[in-house]
Coordinates of C-alpha atoms and ligand atoms in Angstrom, one line a residue:
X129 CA 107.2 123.7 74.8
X130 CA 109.5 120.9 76.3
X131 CA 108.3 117.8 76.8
X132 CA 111.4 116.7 79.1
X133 CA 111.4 118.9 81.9
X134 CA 108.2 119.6 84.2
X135 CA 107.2 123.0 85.2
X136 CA 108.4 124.3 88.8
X137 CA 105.0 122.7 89.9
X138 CA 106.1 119.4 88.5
X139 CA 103.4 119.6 86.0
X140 CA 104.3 117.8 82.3
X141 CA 101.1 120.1 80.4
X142 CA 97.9 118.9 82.8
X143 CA 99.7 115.9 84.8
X144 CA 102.2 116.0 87.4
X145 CA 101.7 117.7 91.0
X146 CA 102.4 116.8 94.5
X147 CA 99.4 115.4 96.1
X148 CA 100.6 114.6 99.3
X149 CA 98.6 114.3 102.9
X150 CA 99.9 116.9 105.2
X151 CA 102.4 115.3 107.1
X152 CA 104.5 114.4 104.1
X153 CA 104.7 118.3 103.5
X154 CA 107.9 119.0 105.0
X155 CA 109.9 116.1 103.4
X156 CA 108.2 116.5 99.8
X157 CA 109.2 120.4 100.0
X158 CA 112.5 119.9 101.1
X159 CA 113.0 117.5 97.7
X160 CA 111.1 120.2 95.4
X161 CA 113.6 123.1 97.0
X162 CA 117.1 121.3 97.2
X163 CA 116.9 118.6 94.6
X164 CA 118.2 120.4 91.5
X165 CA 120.8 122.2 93.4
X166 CA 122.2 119.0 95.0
X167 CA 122.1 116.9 91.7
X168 CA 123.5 119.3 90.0
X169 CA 126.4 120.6 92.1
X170 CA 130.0 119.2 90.6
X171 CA 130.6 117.5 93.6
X172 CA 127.7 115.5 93.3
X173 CA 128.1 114.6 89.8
X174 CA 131.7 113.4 90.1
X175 CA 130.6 111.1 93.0
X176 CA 127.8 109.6 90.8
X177 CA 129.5 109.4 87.6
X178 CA 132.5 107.8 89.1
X179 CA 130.1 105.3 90.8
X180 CA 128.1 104.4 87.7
X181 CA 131.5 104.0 85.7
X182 CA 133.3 101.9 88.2
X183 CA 130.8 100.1 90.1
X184 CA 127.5 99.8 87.3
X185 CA 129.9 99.5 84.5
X186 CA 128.8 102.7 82.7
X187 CA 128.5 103.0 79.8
X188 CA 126.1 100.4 79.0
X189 CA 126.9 98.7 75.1
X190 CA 124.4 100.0 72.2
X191 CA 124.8 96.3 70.6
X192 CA 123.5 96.3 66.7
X193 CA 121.8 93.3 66.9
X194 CA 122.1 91.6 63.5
X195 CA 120.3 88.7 63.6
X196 CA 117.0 90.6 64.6
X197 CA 118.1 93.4 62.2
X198 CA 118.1 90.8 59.2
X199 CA 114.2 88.8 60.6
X200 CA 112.8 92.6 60.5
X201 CA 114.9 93.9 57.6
X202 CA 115.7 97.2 59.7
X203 CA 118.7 97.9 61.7
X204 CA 117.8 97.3 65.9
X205 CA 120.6 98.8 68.0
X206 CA 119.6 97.0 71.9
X207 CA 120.6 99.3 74.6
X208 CA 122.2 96.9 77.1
X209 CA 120.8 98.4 80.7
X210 CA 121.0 94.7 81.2
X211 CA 124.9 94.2 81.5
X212 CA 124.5 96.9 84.1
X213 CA 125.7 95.5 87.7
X214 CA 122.4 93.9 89.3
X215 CA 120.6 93.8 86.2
X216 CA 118.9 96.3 85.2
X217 CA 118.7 100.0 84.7
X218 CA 116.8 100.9 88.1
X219 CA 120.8 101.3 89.7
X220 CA 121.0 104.1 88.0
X221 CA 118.2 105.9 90.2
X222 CA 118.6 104.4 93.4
X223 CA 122.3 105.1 93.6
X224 CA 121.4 108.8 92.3
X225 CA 119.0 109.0 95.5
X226 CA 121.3 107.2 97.5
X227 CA 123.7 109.7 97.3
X228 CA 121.1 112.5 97.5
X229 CA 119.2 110.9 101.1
X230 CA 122.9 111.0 102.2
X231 CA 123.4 114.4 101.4
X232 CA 120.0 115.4 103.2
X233 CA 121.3 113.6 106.5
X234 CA 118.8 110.8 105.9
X235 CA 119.4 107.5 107.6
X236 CA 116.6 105.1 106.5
X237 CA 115.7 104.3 103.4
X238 CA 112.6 103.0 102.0
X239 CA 111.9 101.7 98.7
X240 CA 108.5 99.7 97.1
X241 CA 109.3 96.9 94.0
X242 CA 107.3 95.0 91.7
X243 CA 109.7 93.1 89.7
X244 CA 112.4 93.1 92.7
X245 CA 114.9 94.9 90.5
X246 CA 114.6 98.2 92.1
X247 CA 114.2 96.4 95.8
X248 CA 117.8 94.7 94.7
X249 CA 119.3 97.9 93.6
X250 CA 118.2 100.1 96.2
X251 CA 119.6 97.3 98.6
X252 CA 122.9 97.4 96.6
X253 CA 123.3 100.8 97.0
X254 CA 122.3 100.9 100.8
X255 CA 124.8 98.1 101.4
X256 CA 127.3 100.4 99.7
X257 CA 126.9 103.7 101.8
X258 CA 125.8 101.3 104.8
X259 CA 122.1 102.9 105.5
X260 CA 119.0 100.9 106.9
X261 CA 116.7 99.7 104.0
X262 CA 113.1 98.5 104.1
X263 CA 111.5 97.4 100.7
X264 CA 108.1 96.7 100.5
X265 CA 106.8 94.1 98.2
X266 CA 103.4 92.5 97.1
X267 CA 102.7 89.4 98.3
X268 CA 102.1 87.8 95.2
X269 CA 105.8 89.5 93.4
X270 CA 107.3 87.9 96.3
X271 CA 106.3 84.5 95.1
X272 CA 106.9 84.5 91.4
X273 CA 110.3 86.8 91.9
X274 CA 111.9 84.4 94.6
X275 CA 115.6 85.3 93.3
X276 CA 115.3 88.6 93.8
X277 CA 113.7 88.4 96.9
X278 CA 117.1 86.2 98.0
X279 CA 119.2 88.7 96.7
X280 CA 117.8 91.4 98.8
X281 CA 117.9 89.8 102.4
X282 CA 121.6 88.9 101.4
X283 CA 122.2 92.5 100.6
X284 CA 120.9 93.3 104.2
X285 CA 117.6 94.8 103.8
X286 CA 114.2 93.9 105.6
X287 CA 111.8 92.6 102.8
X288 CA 108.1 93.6 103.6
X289 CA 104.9 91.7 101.8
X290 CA 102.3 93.6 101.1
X291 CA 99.2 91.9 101.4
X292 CA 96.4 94.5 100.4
X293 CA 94.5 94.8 97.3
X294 CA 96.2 92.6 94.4
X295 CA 99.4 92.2 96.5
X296 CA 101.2 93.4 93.6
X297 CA 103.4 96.8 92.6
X298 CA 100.6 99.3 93.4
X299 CA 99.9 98.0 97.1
X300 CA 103.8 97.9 97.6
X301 CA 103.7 101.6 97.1
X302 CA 100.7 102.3 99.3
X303 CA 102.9 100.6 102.2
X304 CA 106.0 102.2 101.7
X305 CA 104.0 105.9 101.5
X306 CA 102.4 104.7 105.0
X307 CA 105.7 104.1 106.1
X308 CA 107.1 107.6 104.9
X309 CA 104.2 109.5 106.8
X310 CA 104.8 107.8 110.4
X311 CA 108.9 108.4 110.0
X312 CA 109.2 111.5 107.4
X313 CA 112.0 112.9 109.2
X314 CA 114.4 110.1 109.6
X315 CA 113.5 108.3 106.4
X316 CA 114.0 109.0 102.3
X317 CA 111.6 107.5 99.9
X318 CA 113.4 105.5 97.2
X319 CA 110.7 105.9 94.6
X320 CA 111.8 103.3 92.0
X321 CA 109.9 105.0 89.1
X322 CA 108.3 108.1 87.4
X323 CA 105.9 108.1 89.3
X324 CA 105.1 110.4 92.9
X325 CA 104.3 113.5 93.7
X326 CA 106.5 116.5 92.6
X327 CA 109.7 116.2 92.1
X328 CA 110.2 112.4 91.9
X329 CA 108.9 112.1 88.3
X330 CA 111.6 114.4 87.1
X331 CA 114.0 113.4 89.7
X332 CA 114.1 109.9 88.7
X333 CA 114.1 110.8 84.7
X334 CA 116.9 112.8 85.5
X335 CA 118.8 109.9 86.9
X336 CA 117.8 107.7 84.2
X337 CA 118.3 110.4 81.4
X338 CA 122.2 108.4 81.6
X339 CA 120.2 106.3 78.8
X340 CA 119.9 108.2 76.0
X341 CA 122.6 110.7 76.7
X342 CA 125.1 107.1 76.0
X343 CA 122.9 106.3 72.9
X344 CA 123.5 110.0 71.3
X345 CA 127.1 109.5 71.4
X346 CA 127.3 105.6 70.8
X347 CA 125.2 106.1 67.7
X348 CA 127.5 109.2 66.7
X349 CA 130.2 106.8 66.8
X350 CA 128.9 104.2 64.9
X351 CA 127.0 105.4 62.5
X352 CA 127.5 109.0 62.4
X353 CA 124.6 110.6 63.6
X354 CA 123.3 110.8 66.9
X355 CA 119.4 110.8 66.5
X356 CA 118.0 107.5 65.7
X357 CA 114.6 107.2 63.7
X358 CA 112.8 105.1 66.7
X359 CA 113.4 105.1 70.7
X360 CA 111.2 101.8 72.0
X361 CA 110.9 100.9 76.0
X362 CA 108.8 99.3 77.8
X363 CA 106.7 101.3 80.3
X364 CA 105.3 100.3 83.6
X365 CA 105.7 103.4 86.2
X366 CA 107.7 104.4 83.2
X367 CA 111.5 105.0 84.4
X368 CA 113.4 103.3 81.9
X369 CA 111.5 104.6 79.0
X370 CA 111.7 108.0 80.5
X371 CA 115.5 107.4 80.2
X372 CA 115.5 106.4 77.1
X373 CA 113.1 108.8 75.4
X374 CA 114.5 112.2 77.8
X375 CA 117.3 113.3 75.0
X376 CA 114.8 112.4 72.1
X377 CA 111.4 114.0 73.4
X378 CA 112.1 117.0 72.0
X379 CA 114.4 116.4 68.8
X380 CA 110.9 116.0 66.9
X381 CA 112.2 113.4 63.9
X382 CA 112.8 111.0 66.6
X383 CA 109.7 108.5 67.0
X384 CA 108.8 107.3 70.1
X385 CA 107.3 104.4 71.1
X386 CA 106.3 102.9 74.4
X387 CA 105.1 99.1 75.0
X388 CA 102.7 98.8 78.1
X389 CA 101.6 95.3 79.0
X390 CA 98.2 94.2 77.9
X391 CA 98.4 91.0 80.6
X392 CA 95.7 88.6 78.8
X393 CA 94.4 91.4 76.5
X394 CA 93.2 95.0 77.1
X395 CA 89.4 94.0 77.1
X396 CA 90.0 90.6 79.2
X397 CA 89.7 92.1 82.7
X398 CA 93.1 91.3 83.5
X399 CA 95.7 93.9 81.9
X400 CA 98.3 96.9 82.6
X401 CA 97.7 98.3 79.5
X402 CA 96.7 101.8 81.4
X403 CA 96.7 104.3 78.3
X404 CA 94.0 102.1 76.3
X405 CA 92.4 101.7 79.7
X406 CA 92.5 105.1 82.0
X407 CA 91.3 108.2 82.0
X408 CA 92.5 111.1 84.4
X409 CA 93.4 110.9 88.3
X410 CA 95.3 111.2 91.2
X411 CA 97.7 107.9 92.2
X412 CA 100.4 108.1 94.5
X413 CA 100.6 111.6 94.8
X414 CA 100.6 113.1 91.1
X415 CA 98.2 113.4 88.5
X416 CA 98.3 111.1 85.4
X417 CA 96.5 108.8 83.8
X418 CA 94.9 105.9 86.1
X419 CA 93.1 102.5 85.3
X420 CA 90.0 103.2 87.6
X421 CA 86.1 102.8 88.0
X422 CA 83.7 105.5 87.3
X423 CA 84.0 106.3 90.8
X424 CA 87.7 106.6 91.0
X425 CA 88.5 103.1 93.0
X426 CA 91.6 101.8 91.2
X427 CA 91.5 98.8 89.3
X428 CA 93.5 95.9 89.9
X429 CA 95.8 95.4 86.8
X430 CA 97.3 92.5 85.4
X431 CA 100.7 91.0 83.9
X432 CA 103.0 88.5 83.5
X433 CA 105.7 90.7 84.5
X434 CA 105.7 91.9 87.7
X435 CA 107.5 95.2 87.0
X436 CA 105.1 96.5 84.4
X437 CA 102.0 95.4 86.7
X438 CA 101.0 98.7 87.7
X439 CA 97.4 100.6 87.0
X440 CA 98.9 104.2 86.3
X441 CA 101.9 105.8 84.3
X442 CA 104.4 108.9 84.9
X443 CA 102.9 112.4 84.6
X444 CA 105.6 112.6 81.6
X445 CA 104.6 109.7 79.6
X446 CA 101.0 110.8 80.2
X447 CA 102.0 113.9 78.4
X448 CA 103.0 112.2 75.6
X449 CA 100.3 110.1 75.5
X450 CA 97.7 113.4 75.5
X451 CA 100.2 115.2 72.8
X452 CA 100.5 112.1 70.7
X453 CA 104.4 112.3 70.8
X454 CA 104.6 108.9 72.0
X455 CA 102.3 105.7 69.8
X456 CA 101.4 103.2 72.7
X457 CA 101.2 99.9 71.6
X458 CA 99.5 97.3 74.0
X459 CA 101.6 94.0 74.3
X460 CA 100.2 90.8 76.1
X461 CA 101.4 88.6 78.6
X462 CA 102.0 85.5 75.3
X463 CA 103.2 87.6 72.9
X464 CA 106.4 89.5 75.5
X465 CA 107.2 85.5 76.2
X466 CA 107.4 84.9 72.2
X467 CA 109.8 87.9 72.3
X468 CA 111.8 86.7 74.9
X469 CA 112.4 83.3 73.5
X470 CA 112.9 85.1 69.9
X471 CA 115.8 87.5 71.4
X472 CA 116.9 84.3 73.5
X473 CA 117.2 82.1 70.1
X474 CA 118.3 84.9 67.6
X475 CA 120.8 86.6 69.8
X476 CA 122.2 84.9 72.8
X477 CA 120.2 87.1 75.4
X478 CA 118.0 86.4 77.8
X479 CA 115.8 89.7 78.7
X480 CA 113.8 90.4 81.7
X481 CA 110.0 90.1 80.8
X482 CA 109.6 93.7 80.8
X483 CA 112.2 94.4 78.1
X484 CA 110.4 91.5 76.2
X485 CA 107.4 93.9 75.5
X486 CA 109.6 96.4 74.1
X487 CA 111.0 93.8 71.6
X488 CA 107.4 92.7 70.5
X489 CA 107.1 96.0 68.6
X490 CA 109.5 94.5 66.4
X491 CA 105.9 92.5 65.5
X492 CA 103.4 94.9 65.8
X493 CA 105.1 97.9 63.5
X494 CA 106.9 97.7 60.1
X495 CA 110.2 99.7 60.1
X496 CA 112.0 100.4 56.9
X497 CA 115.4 99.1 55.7
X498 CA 117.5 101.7 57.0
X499 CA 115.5 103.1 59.8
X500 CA 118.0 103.0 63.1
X501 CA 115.4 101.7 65.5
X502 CA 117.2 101.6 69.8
X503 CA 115.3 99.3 71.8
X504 CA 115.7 99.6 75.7
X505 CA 116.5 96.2 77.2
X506 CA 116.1 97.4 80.7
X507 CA 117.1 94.3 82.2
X508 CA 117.7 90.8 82.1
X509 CA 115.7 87.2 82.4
X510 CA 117.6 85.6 85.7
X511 CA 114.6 86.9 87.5
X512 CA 112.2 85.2 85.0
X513 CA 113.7 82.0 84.8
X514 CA 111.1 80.2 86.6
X515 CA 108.6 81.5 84.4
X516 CA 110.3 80.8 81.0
X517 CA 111.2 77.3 81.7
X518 CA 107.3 76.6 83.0
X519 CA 106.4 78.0 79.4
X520 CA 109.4 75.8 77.8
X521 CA 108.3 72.9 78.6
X522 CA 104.6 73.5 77.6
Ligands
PLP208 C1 113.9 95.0 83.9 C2 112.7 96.0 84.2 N1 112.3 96.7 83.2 C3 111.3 97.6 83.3 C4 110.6 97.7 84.5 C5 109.5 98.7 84.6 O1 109.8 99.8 85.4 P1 109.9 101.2 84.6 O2 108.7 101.4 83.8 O3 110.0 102.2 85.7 O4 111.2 101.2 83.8 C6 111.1 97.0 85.6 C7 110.5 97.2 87.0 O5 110.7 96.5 87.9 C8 112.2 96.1 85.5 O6 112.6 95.4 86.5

């Protein structure tokens, strides 16, 4: 069994699928048929790779951070997706489909964002190859990511609020599907995690699977060996944890670990933390693992960080979950802001909120002296900034 790749339903073990109404047939199908062949043609992976070296700054540094090494008497390698142009690691996809809408003749794109870093990217790359782009944001993200928000009209694209439910990264998503059904021959679908029906879960991972394919080769340089003893991410749909775990899933002396955001606590009524918290269902068009009532109405979730506030998880991390190959640990809102000021104090390096439930692991698990623990920083804290200075000066 491989944990990495779904089968050619899109199903990782029970979760995955394509649970898509009718009109969205034709445009899902034509994904599941040409995706592989396109992403995998040599053409198409000499366009991306030259993009990601030359425009992202590929390859990322794996940084051995010594000061946090020496407070948790274990050696933390940080996997910089932060230094990556535009801040985070969700480039790495939306250039990917970028490339791929162009390829399918698409001229619109539409993406959803939570934490505005995958709205900033997707407008990046649609600046870049000159295509329409619509993203669709909560009403409430919109508010407490204001940079992002600047960066994007800037970059040319049409910001949308959403203003449904908790305003927030799930009714972003329910928008932008709306808006794939009424154009779904025009119009490609930015999903900007592992989330979706069939095949975005596995289309995404695949772009974000850059991660840990550097850190097997960075570690092999540095320390000899290319399999460290712990992956950590953050996971909110899941994308740069699926990146950083897709090399390791199945190399089983590799731990993995994945840090979902508890908001004020998993039993508070206001959390993210959707493995303590789910049980089975459909969202967005695949099965996984939802945070709903008995009678399958989502829950609103809760978090500080806007791009972990989100009431499911990827089909693949739900597999891991079921298979215990991944340990889930449940980090709230307080204890990601001590992380960030930690990592900020220690090490020079401010790190997006997300990434600063990663780093709380640091807390919550004793590693010995010479495990080789990788931590994802999937982005970094300019977005934040507003947040961390209100709880600076508390
Ligand atoms: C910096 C950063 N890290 C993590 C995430 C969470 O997304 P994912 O779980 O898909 O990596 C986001 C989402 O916006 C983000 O901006």
């Amino acid at each position: 069994m491989t944990y990495k790749n779904p089968d050619k339903n899109g199903y990782y073990g029970e979760f995955g699928g394509a649970f898509v109404p009718e009109m969205l047939y034709p445009n899902v199908e034509e994904l599941q048929h040409n995706y592989i062949e396109i992403i995998e043609s040599e053409e198409f992976k000499t366009e991306l790779n030259d993009l990601l070296k030359d425009y992202v700054g590929r390859a990322t540094p794996l940084y051995f951070a010594k000061n946090l090494s020496e407070k948790y008497s274990t050696n933390v390698y940080l996997k910089r997706e932060d230094l990556n142009h535009t801040g985070a690691h969700k480039i790495n996809n939306a250039l990917g489909q970028v490339l791929l809408a162009k390829k399918l003749g698409k001229k619109r794109i539409i993406a959803e964002t939570g934490a505005g870093q995958h709205g900033v990217a997707t407008a990046t790359a649609c600046a870049l190859m000159n295509l329409e782009c619509i993203v669709y944001m909560g009403e409430i993200d919109i508010a407490r990511q204001a940079p992002n928000v600047a960066r994007m009209k800037m970059l040319g694209a049409k910001v949308v609020p959403a203003t449904s439910g908790s305003k927030t990264l799930k009714d972003a998503v329910n928008e932008a599907l709306r808006d794939w059904i009424n154009n779904a021959t025009t119009t490609h679908y930015i999903i900007g995690s592992v989330v979706g029906p069939h095949p975005f879960p596995d289309l995404v991972a695949r772009f974000q699977s850059v991660i840990s394919e550097e850190i097997k080769w960075q570690l092999k340089e540095k320390i000899g060996r290319k399999n460290p003893d712990y992956v950590i991410a953050c996971v909110g749909g899941g994308s740069n944890a699926a990146g950083t775990f897709y090399h390791f899933v199945d190399e089983p002396s590799v731990k993995i670990i994945a840090a979902e955001a508890g908001g004020f606590g998993v039993n508070s009524g206001k959390s993210a933390a959707t493995t303590f918290l789910g049980t089975t269902g459909v969202l967005h068009g695949s099965k996984s693992i939802v945070m709903q009532t008995n009678d399958g109405q989502v829950i609103e979730p809760h978090s500080i960080s806007a791009g972990l506030d989100y009431p499911g998880i990827g089909p693949f991390h739900a597999n891991l979950f079921k298979n215990n190959r991944a340990e889930f640990f449940s980090i709230n809102d307080d204890e990601a802001l001590e992380s960030a000021f930690e990592l900020t104090k220690l090490e020079g390096i401010i790190p997006a909120l997300e990434s600063s439930h990663a780093l709380q692991v640091l807390k919550k698990k004793t590693f010995q002296k010479d495990d080789v623990v990788v931590i994802c920083l999937s982005g970094r804290g300019d977005k934040d900034m507003e947040t961390y200075l209100k709880h600076l000066s508390q």
